[in-house]
PDB file of C-alpha atoms and ligand atoms in Angstrom:
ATOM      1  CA  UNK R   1      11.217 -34.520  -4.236  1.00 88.00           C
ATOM      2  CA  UNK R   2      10.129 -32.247  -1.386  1.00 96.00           C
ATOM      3  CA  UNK R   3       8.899 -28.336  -2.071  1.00 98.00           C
ATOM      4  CA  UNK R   4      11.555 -26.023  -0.510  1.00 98.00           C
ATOM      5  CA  UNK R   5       9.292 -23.541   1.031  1.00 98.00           C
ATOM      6  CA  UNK R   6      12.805 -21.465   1.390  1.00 98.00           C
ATOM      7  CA  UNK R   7      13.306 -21.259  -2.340  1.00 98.00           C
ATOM      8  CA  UNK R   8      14.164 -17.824  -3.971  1.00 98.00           C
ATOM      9  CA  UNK R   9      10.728 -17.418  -5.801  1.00 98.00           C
ATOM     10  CA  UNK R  10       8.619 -18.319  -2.359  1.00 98.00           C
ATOM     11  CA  UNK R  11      10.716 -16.155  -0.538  1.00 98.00           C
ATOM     12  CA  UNK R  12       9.907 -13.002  -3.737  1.00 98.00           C
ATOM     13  CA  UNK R  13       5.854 -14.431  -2.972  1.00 98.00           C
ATOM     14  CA  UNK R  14       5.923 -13.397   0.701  1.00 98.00           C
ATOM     15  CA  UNK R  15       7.938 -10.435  -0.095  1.00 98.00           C
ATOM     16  CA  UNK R  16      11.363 -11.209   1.571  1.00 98.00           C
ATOM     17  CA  UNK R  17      13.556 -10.570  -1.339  1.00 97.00           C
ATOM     18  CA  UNK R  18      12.511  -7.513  -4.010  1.00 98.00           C
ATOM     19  CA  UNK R  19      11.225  -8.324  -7.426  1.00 98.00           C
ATOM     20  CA  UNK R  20      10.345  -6.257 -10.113  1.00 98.00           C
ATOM     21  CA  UNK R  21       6.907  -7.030 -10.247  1.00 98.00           C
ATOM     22  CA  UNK R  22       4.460  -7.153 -13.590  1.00 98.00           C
ATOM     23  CA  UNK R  23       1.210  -8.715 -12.951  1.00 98.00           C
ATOM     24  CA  UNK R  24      -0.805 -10.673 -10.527  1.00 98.00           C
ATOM     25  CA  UNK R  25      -3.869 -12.141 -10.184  1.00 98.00           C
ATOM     26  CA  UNK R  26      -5.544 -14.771  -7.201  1.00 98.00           C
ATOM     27  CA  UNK R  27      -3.776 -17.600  -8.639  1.00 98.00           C
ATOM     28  CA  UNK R  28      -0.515 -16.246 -10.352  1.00 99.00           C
ATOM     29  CA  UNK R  29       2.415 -13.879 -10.220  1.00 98.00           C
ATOM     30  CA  UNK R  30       4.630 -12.221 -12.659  1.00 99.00           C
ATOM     31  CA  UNK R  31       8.062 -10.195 -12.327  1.00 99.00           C
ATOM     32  CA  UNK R  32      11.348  -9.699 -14.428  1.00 98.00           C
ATOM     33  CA  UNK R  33      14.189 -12.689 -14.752  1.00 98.00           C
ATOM     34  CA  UNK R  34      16.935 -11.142 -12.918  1.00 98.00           C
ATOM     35  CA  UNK R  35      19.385 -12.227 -15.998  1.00 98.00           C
ATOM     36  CA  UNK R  36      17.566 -11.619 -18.554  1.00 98.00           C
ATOM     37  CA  UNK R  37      18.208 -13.764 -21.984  1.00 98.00           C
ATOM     38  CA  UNK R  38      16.349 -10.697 -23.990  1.00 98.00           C
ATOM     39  CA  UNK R  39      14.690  -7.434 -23.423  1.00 98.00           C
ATOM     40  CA  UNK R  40      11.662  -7.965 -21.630  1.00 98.00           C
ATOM     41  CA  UNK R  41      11.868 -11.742 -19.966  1.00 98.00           C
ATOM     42  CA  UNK R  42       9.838 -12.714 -17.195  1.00 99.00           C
ATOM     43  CA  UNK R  43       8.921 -15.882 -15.274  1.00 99.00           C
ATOM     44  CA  UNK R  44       5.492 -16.564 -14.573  1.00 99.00           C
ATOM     45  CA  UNK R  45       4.658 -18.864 -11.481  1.00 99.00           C
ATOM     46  CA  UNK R  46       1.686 -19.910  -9.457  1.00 98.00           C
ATOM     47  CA  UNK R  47       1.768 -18.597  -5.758  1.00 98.00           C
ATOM     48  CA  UNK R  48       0.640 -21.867  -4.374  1.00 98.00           C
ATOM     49  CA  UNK R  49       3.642 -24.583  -3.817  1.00 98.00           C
ATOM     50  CA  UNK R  50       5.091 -26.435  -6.694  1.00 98.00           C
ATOM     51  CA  UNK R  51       8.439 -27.609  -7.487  1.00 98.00           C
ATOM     52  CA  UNK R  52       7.448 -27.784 -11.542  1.00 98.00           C
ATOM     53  CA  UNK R  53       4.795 -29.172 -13.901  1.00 98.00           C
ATOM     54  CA  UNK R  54       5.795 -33.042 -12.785  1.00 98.00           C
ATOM     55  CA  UNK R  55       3.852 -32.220  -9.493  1.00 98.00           C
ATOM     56  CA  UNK R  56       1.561 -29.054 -10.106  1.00 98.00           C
ATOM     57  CA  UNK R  57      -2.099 -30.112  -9.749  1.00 98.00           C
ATOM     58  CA  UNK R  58      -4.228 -28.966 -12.996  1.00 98.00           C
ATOM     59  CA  UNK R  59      -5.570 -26.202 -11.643  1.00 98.00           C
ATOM     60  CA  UNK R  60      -1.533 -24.470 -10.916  1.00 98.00           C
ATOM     61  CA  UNK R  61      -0.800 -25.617 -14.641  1.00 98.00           C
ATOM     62  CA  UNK R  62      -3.936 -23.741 -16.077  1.00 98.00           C
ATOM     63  CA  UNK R  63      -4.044 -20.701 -14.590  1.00 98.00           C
ATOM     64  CA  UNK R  64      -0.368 -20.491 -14.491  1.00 98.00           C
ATOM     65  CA  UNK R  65      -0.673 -21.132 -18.505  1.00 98.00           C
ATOM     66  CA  UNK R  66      -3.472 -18.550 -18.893  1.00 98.00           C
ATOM     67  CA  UNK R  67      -0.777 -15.926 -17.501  1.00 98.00           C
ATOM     68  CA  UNK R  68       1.649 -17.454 -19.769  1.00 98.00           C
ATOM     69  CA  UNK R  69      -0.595 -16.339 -22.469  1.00 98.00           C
ATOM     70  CA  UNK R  70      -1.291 -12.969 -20.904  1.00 98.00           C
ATOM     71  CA  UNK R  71       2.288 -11.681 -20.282  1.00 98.00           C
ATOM     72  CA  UNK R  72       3.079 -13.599 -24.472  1.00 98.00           C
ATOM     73  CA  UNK R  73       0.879 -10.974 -25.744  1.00 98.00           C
ATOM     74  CA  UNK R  74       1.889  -8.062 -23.691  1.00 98.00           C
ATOM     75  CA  UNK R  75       5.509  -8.911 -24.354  1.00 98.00           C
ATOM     76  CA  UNK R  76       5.210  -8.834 -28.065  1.00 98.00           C
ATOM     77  CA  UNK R  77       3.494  -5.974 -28.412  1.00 98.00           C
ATOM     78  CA  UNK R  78       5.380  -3.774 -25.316  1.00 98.00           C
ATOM     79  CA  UNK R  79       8.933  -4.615 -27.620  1.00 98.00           C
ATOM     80  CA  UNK R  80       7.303  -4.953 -31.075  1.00 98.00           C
ATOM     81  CA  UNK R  81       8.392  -8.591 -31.148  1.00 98.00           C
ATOM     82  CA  UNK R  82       7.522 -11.061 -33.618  1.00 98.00           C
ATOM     83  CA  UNK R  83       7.046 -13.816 -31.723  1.00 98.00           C
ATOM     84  CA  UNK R  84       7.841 -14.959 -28.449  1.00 98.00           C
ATOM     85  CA  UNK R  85       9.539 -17.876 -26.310  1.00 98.00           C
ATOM     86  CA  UNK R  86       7.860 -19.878 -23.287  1.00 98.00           C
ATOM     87  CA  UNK R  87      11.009 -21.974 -21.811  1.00 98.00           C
ATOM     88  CA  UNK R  88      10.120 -24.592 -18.558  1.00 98.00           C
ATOM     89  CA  UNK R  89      12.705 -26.977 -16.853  1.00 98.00           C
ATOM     90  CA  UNK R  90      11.784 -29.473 -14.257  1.00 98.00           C
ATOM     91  CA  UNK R  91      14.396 -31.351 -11.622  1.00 98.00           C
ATOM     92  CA  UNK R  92      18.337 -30.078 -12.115  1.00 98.00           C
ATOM     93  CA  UNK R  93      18.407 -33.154 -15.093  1.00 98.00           C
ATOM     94  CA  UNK R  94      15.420 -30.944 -16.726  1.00 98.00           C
ATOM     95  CA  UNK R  95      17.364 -27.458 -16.283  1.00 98.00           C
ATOM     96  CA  UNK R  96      15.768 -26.307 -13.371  1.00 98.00           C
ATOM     97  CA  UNK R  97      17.612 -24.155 -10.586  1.00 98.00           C
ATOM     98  CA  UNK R  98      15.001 -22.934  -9.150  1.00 98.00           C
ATOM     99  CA  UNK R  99      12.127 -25.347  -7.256  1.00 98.00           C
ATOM    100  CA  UNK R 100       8.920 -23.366  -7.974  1.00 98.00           C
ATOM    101  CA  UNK R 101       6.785 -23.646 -10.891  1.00 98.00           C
ATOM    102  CA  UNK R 102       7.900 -21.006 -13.528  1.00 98.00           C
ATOM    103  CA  UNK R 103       7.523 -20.132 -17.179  1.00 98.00           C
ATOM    104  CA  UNK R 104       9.977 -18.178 -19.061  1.00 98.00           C
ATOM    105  CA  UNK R 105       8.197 -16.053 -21.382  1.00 98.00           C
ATOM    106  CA  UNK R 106      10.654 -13.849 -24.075  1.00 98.00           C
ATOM    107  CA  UNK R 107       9.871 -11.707 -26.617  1.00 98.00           C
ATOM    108  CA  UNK R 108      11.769 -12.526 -30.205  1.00 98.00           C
ATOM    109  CA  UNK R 109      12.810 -11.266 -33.010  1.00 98.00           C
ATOM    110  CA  UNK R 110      13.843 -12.662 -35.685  1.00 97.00           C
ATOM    111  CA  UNK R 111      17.738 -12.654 -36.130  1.00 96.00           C
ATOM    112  CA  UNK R 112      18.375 -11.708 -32.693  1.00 97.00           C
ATOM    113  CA  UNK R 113      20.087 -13.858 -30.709  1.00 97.00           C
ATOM    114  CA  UNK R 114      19.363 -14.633 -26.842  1.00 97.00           C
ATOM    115  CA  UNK R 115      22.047 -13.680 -24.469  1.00 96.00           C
ATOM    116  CA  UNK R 116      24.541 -16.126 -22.524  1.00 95.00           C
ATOM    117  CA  UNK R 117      22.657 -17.049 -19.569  1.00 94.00           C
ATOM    118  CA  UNK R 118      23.986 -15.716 -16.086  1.00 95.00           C
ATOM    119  CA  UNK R 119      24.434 -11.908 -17.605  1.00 93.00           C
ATOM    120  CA  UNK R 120      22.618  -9.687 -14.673  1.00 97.00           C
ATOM    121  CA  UNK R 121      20.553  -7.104 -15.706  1.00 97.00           C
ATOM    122  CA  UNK R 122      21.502  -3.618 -15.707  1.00 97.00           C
ATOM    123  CA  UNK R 123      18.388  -2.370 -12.845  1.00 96.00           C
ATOM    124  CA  UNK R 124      17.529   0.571 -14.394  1.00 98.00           C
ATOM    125  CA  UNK R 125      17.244  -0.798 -18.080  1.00 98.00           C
ATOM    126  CA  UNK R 126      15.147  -4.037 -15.965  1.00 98.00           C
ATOM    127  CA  UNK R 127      12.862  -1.024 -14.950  1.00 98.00           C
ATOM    128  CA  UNK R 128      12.199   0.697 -17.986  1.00 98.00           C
ATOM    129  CA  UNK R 129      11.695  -2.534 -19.454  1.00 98.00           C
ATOM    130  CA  UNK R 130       9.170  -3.543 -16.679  1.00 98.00           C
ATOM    131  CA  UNK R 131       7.566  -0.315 -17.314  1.00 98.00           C
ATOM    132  CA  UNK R 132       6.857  -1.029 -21.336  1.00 98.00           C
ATOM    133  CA  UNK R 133       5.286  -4.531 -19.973  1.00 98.00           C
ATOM    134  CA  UNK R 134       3.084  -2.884 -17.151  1.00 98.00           C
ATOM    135  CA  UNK R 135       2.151  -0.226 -19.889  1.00 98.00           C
ATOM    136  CA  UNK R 136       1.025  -2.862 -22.563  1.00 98.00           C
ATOM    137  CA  UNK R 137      -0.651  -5.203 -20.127  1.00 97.00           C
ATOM    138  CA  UNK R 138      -2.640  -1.925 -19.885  1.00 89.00           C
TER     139      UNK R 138
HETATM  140  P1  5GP U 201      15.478 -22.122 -14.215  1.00 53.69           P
HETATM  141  O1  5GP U 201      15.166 -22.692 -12.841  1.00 53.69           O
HETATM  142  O2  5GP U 201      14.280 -22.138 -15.121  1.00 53.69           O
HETATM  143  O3  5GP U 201      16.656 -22.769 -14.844  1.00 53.69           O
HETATM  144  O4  5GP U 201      15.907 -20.622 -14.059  1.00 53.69           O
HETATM  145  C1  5GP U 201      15.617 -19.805 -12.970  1.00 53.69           C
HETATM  146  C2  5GP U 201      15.559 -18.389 -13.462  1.00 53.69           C
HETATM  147  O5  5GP U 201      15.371 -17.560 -12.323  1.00 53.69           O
HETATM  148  C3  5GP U 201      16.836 -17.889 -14.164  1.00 53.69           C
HETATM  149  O6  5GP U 201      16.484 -17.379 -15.444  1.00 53.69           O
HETATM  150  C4  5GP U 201      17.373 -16.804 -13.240  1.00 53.69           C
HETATM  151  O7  5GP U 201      17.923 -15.726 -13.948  1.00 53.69           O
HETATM  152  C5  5GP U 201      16.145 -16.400 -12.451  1.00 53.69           C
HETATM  153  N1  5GP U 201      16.439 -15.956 -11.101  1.00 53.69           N
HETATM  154  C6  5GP U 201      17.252 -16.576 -10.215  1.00 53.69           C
HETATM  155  N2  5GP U 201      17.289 -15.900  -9.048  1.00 53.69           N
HETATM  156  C7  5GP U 201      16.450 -14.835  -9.198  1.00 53.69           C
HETATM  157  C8  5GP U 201      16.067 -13.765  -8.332  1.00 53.69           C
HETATM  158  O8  5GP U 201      16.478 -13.655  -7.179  1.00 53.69           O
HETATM  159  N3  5GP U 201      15.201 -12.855  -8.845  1.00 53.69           N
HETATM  160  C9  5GP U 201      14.704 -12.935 -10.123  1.00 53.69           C
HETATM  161  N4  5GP U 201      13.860 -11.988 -10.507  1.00 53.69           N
HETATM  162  N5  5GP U 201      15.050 -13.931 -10.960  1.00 53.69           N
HETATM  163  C10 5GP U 201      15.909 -14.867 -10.505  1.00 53.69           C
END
């Protein structure tokens, strides 16, 4: 299958639709899940084309992973979490909806359940929540 250069998270990497933005470096970039399954989820993706892992090149899947492990720590320890969740879907079959390259990364804790998926975030909590992640990632 083709990349969609019109998808929702190419369009957030040129800037045409807002994100709440985390972290980026040359390779990768971070922002909040607009419906967020718990306090503090965010997708990680590579800013070069992708539709998922089945057709990133090595070098999108490790530096896109090296975030992963990034924003895991800073996660954890901006919501005192005891362990966290890295969730990837490829093709519609897979669980994908979205044709770029993206890890969910969650912070858990134990006995907490995630939310129903499809619940949009409230944008002021998504802000004070970005703000804990921007503060930990120091
Ligand atoms: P997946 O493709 O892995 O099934 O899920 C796509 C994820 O992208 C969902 O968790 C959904 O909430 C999130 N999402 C969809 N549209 C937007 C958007 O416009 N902005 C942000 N920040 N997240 C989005």
């Amino acid at each position: 299958m083709a990349y969609d250069k019109d998808n929702i998270f190419a369009k957030i990497l040129r800037g045409e639709i807002p994100c709440e933005k985390l972290y980026e470096d040359e390779d990768t970039f971070v922002f909040m899940d607009i419906m967020p399954r718990a306090d503090g989820h965010c997708l990680v993706i590579p800013k070069t084309a992708c539709r998922n892992m089945l057709d990133a090149t090595p070098a999108q899947l490790s530096a896109t992973l090296k975030t992963v492990q990034r924003m895991g720590h800073a996660v954890m320890k901006a919501f005192d979490a005891e362990g966290v969740m890295v969730q990837q879907f490829n093709e519609a079959a897979g669980g994908q909806e979205v044709f770029h390259l993206h890890y969910h990364v969650l912070p858990r804790h134990d006995g907490i359940k995630l939310r129903p998926p499809g619940t949009m975030a409230d944008f002021s909590e998504l802000k004070d929540h970005a703000d804990k992640i921007r503060a930990a990632l120091g």
